[in-house]
Short mmCIF file of C-alpha atoms in Angstrom, two decimals:
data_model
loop_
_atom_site.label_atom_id
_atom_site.label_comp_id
_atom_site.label_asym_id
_atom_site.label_seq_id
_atom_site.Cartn_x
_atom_site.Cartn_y
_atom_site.Cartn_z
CA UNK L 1 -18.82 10.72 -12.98
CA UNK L 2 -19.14 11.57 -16.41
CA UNK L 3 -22.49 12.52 -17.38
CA UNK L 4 -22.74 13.37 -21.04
CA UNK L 5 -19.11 12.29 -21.70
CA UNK L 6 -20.58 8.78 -22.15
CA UNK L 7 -19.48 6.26 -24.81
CA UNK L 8 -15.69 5.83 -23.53
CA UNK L 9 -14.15 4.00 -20.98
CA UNK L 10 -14.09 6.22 -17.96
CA UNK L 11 -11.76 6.89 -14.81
CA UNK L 12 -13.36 7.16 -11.51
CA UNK L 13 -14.84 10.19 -9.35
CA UNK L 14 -12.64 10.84 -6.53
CA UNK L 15 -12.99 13.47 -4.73
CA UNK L 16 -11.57 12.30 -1.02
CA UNK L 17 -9.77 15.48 0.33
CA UNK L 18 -12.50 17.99 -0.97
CA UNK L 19 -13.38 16.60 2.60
CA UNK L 20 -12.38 18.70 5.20
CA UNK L 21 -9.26 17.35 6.30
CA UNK L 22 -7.27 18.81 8.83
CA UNK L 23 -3.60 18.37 9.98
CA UNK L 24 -2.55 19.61 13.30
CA UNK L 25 1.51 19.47 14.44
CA UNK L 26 2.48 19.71 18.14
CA UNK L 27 5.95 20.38 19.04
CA UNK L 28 6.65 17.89 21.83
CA UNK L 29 9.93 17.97 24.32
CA UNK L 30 12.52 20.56 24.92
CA UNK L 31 14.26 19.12 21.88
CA UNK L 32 11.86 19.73 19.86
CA UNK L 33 10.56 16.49 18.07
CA UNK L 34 7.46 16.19 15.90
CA UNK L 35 4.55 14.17 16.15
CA UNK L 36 1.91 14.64 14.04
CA UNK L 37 -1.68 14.01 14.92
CA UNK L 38 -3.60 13.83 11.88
CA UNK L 39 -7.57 14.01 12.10
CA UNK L 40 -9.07 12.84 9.35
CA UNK L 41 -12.98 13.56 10.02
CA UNK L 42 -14.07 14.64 6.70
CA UNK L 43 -13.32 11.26 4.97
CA UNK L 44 -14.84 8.91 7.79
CA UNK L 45 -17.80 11.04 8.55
CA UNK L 46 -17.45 10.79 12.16
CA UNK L 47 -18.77 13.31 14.57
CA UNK L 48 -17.48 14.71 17.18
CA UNK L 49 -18.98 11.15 19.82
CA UNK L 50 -16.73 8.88 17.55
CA UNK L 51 -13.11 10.49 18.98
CA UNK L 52 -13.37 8.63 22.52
CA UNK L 53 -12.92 5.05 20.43
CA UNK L 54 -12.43 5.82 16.62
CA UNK L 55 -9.06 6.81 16.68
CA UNK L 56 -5.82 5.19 16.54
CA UNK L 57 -3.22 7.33 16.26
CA UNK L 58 0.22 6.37 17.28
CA UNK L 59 -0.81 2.40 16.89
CA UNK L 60 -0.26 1.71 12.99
CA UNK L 61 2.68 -0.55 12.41
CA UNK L 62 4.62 0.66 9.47
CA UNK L 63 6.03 -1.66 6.56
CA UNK L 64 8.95 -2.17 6.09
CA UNK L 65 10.86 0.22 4.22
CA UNK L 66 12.16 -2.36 1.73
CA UNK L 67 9.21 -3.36 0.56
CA UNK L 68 7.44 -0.35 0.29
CA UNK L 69 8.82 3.20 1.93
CA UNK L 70 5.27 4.71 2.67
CA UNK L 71 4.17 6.27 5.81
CA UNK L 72 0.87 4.38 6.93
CA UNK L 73 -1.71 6.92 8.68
CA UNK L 74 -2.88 5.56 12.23
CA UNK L 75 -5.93 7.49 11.82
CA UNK L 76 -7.73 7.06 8.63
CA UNK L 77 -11.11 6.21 7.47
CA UNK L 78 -10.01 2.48 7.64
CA UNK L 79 -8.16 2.79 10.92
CA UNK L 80 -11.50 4.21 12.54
CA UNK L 81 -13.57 2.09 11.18
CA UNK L 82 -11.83 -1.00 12.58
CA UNK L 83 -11.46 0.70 15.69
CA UNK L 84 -15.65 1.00 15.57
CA UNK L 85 -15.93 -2.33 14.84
CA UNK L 86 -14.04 -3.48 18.25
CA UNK L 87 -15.68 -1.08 20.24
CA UNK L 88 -19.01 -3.12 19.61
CA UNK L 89 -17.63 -6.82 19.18
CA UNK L 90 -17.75 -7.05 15.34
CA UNK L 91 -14.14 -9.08 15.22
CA UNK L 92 -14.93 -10.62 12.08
CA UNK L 93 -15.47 -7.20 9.85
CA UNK L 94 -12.96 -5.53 11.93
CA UNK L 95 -10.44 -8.05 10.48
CA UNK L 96 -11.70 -7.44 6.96
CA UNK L 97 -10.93 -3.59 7.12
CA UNK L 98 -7.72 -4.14 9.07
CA UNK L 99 -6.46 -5.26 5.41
CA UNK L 100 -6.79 -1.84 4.54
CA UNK L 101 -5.80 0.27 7.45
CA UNK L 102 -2.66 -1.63 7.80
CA UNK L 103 -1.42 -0.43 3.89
CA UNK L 104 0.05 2.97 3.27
CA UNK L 105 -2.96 5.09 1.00
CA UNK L 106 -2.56 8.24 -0.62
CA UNK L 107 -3.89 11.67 0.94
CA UNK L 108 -5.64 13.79 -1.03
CA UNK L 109 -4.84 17.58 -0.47
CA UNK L 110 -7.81 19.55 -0.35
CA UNK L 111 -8.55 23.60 -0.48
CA UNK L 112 -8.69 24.43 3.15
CA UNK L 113 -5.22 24.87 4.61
CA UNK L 114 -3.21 23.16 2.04
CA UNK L 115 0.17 24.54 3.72
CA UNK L 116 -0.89 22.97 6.98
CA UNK L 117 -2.18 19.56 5.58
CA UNK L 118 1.41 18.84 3.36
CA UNK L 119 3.54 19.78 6.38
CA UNK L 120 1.38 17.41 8.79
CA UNK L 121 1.12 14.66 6.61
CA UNK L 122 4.98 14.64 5.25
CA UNK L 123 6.19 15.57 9.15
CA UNK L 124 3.90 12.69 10.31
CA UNK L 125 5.75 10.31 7.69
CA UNK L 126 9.02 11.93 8.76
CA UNK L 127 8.82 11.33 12.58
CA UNK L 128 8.69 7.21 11.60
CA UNK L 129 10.98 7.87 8.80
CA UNK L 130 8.43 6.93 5.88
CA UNK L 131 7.48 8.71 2.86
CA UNK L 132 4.30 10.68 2.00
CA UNK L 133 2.13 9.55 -0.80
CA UNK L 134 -0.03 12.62 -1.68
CA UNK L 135 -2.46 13.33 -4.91
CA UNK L 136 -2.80 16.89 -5.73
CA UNK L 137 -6.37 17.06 -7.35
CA UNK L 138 -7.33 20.74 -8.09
CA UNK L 139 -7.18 21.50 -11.15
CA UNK L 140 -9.69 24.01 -12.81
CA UNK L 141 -12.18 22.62 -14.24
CA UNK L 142 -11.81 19.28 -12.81
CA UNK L 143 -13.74 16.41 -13.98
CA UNK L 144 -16.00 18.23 -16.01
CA UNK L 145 -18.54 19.53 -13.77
CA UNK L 146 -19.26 15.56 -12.57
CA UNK L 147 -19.20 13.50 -9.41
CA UNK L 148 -15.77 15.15 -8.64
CA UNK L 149 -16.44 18.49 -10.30
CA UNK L 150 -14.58 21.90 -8.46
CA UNK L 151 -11.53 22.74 -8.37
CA UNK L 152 -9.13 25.79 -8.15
CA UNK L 153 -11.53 28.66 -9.48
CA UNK L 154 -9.17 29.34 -12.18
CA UNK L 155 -5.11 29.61 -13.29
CA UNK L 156 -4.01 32.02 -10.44
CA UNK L 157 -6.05 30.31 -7.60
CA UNK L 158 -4.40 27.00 -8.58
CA UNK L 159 -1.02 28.54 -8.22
CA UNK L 160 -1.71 30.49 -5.33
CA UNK L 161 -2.68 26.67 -3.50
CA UNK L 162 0.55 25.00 -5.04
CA UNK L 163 2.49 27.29 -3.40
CA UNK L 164 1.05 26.55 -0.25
CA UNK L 165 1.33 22.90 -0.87
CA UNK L 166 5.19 23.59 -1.89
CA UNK L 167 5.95 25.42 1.17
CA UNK L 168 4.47 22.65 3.19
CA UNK L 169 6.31 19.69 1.87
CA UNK L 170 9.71 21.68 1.85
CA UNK L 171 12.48 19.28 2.41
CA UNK L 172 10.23 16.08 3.81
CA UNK L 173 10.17 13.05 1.48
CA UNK L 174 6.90 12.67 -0.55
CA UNK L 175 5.98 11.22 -3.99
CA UNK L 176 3.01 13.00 -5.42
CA UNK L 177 0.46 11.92 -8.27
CA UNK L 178 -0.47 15.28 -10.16
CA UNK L 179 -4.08 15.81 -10.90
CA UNK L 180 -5.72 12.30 -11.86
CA UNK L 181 -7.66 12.90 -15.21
CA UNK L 182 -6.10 16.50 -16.16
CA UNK L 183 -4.37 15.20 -19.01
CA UNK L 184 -6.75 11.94 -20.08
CA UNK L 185 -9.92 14.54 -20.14
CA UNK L 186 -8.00 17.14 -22.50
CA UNK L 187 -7.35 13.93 -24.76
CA UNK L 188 -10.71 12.39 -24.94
CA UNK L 189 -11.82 16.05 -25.31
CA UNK L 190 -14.65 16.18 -22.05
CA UNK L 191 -12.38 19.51 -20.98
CA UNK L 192 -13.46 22.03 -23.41
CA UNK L 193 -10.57 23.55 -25.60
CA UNK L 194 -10.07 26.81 -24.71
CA UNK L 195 -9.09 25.19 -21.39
CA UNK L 196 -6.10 23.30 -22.97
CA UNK L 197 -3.20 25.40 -22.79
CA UNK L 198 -4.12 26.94 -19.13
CA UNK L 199 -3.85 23.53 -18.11
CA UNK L 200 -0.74 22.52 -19.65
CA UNK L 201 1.12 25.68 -18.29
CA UNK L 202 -0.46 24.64 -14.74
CA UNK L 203 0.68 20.86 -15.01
CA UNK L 204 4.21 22.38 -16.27
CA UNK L 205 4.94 24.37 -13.68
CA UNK L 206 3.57 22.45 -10.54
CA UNK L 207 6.22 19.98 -11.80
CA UNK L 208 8.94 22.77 -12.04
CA UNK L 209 8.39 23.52 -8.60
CA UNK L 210 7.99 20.08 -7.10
CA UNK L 211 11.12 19.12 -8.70
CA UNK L 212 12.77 21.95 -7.26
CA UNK L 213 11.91 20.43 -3.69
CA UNK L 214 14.78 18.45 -2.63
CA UNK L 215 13.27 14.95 -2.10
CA UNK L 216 10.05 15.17 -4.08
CA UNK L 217 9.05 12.50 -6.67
CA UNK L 218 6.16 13.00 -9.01
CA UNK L 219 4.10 11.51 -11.28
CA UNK L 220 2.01 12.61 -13.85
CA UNK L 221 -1.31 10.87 -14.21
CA UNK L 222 -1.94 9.27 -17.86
CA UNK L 223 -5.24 7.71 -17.24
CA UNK L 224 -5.40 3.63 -17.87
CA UNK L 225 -5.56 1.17 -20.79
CA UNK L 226 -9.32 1.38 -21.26
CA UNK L 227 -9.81 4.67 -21.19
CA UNK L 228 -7.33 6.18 -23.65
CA UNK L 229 -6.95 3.01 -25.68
CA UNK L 230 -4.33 4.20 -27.75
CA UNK L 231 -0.98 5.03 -25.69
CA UNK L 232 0.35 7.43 -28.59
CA UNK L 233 -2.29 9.87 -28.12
CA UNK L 234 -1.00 10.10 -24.86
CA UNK L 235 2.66 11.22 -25.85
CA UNK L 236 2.70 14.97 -26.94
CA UNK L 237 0.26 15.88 -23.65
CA UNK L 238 2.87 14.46 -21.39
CA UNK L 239 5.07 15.55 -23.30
CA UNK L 240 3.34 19.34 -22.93
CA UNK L 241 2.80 18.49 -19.51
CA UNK L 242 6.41 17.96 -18.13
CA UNK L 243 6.95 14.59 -18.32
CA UNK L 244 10.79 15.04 -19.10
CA UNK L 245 11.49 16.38 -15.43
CA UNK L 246 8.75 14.24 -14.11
CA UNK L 247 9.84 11.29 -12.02
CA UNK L 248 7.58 9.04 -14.42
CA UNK L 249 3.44 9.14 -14.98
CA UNK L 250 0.93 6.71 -13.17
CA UNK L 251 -1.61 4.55 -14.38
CA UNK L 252 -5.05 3.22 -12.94
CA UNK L 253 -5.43 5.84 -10.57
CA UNK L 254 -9.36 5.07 -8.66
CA UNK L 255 -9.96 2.70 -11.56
CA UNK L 256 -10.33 -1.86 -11.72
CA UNK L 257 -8.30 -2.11 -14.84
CA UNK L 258 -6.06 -5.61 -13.94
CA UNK L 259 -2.15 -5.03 -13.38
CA UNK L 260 -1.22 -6.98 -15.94
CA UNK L 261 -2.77 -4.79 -18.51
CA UNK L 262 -1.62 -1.87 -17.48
CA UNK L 263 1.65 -3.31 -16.68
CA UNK L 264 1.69 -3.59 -20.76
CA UNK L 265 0.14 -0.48 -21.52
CA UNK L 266 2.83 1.18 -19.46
CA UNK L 267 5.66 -0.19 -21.15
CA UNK L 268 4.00 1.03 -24.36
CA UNK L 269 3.97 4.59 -22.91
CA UNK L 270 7.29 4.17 -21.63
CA UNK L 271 8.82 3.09 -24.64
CA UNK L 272 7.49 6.55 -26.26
CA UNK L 273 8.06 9.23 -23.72
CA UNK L 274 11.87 8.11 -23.57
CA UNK L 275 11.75 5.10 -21.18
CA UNK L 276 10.02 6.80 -17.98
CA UNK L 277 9.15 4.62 -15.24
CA UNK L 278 5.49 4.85 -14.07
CA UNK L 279 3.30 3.36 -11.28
CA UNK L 280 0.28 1.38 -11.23
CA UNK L 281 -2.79 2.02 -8.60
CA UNK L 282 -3.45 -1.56 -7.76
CA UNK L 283 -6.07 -0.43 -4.70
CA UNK L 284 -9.02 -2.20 -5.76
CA UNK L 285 -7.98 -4.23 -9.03
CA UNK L 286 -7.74 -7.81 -7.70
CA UNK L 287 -11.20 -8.89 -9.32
CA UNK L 288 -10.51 -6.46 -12.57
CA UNK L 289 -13.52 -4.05 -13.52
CA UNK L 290 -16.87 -5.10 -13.65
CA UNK L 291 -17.98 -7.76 -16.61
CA UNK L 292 -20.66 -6.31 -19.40
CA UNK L 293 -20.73 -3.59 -21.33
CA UNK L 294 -24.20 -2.48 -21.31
CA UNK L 295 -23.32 -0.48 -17.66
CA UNK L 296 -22.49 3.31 -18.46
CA UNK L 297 -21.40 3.77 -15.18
CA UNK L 298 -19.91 0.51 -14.93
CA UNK L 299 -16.34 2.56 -13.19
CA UNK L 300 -18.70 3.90 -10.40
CA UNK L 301 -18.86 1.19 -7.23
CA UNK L 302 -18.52 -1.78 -8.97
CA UNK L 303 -19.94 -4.84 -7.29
CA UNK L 304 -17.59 -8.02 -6.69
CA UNK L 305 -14.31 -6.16 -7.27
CA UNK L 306 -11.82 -6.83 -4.60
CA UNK L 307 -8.41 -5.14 -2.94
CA UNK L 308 -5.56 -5.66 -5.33
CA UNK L 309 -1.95 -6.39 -4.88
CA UNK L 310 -0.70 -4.86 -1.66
CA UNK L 311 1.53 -1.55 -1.78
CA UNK L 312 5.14 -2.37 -2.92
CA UNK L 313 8.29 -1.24 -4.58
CA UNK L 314 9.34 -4.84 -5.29
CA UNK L 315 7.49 -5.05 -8.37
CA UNK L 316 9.61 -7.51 -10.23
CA UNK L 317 9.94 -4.90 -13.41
CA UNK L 318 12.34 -2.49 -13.54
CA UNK L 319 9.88 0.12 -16.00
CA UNK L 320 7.18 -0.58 -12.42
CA UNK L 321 8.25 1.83 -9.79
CA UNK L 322 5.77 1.20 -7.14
CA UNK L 323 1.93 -0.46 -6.91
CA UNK L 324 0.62 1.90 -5.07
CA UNK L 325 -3.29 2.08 -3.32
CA UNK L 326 -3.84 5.59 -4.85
CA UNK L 327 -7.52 4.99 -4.43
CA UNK L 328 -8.63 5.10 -0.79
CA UNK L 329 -10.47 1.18 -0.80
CA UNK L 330 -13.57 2.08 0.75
CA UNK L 331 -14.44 5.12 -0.77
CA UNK L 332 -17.19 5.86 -2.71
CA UNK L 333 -16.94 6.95 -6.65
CA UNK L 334 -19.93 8.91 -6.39
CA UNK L 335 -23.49 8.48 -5.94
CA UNK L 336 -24.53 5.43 -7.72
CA UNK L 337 -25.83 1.80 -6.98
CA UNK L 338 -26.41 2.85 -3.58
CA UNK L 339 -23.25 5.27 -2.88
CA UNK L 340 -22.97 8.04 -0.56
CA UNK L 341 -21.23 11.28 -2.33
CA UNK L 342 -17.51 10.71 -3.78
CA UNK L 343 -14.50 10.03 -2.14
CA UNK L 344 -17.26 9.20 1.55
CA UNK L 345 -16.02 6.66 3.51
CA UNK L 346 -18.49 3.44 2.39
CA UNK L 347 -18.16 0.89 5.09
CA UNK L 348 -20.44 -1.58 3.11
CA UNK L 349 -17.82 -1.13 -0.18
CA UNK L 350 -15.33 -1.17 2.26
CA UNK L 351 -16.06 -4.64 3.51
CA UNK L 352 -17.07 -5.93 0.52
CA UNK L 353 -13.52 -5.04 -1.25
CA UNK L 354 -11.56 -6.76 1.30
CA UNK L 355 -13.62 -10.02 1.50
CA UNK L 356 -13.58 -10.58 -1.87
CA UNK L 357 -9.88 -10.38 -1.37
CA UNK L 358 -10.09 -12.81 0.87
CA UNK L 359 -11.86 -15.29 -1.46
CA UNK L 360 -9.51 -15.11 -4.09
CA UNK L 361 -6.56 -15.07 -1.34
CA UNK L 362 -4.52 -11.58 -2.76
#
């Protein structure tokens, strides 16, 4: 994902709703109630012969709210693919992915009809009376020009699309995660200066107008203890970012790094940006990341790693908001050791996530 940025400890591509998502919303009785039907076939690949068995919308049983308040989408990647697997008798791997499609994930907003996706996926969340979980991941310049390169085209493009996003939440619950990287990439310097202060004024005001919605949580993304080793080089960006009306940042977003370390990174970080909260992506950090250090690209698909702890609120810390699956387990980083392009659904990864899981019975 990095290229020529080599030499650090790197996040991971993710590019999962630069697939082309789309959210459809039918008004249904003469009082008017919502369902939302949510087609996801950018992310799973599927063509237009999978819809007769790969879907299975309307069947996903929600957690419970006390544990963790986030809607889980009957038709995801995971959701199809377990669907798949029944349709041709392959109980034992459609057990292994159930795992996944039975946890809330994060959506990933992408470019076309970002109005239309928010409002389908935050109605959708509404009609069972769950949350949304959404990353917004659109930032100019993003990733710098890597596996997850693109992108708004420039400042005004970027706004144009929040505003759209903004006008789709409106008044539904969601939590968002604001542009993974954005602020770890100005700090370990792969975004090129004259960038800086575009994106800063971007981060600032996306978080003016969330927090003007009136149940909207966000967090801004601070990258993870390997990456930005140093948690005080972290302070004045959030700072510069909006962290002061920001709900709290996150941590670990697509990456292995264990909970426990970030768990103590985070209260580092807290303790400097005035005691915010923060929330740790725990999606596929149940083995850690990968052993070695001769591996550049040791962040991209990762063999032996494994689902971590399952999505919660009841994180036994009061600084821990949420461990959230921020990640979609069982998409690709990019196209390495065998991957298909980032944020493709990677049945093989997939499968290999959750029974390592299973192994080490998380």
């Amino acid at each position: 994902m990095y290229g020529s940025c080599t030499g650090r400890s790197r996040h991971v591509a993710r590019t999962r709703t630069r697939t082309r998502t789309r959210t459809r919303i039918r008004a249904l009785s003469a009082a008017g109630a919502l369902l939302s039907c949510v087609v996801l076939s950018g992310c799973f690949g599927a063509s237009k012969g999978d819809s007769d068995h790969a879907s299975l919308a309307g069947q996903a049983k929600q957690r419970p709210k006390s544990t963790i308040p986030y809607w889980v989408n009957p038709d995801g990647s995971a959701a199809r693919q377990v669907a798949a697997y029944r349709k041709k008798g392959a109980d034992g791997e459609a057990r292994l992915i159930q795992k996944i499609a039975e946890q809330p994930v994060a959506e990933w907003l992408g470019v076309d009809d970002p109005e239309g996706q928010a409002r389908g996926f935050t109605a959708a969340a509404d009609h069972v009376n769950r949350d949304a979980l959404l990353v917004f991941y659109n930032i100019p310049h993003r990733d710098c020009g890597q596996y997850s390169k693109g992108g708004a085209a420039d400042g005004n493009a970027y706004r144009t699309w929040l505003d759209k996003v903004v006008r789709g939440i409106g008044g539904r619950r969601a939590t968002v995660i604001l542009e993974p990287d954005a602020l770890p990439h100005v700090v370990d310097g792969c975004t090129p200066k004259q960038f800086h202060e575009e994106r800063y004024d971007l981060l600032t005001g996306a978080v003016d107008k969330l927090k003007g919605l009136p149940r909207t949580k966000v967090y801004l993304d601070a990258g993870n203890p390997h990456w930005i080793k140093d948690p005080r080089r972290m302070v004045e960006p959030l700072k510069r970012a909006g962290i002061r009306k920001a709900d709290g940042f996150a941590l670990n977003t697509s990456n292995y790094q264990t909970t426990q370390e970030n768990r103590a990174y985070g209260r580092r970080l807290s303790a400097l940006t005035g005691g915010k909260p923060f929330v740790i992506d725990t999606s596929r950090n149940g083995n850690g990341p990968a052993p070695g250090k001769n591996d550049p690209q040791a962040w991209c698909n990762p063999k032996g790693r494994a689902l971590g702890e399952r999505p919660t609120t009841d994180t036994g810390d009061k600084l821990v908001d949420a461990y959230l699956w921020i990640k979609r387990p069982g998409e690709s980083d990019g196209t390495c050791k065998g991957g298909p392009t980032a944020g493709r659904w990677w049945p093989r990864y997939a499968l290999d996530l959750a029974r390592n899981a299973n192994r080490k019975d998380s």
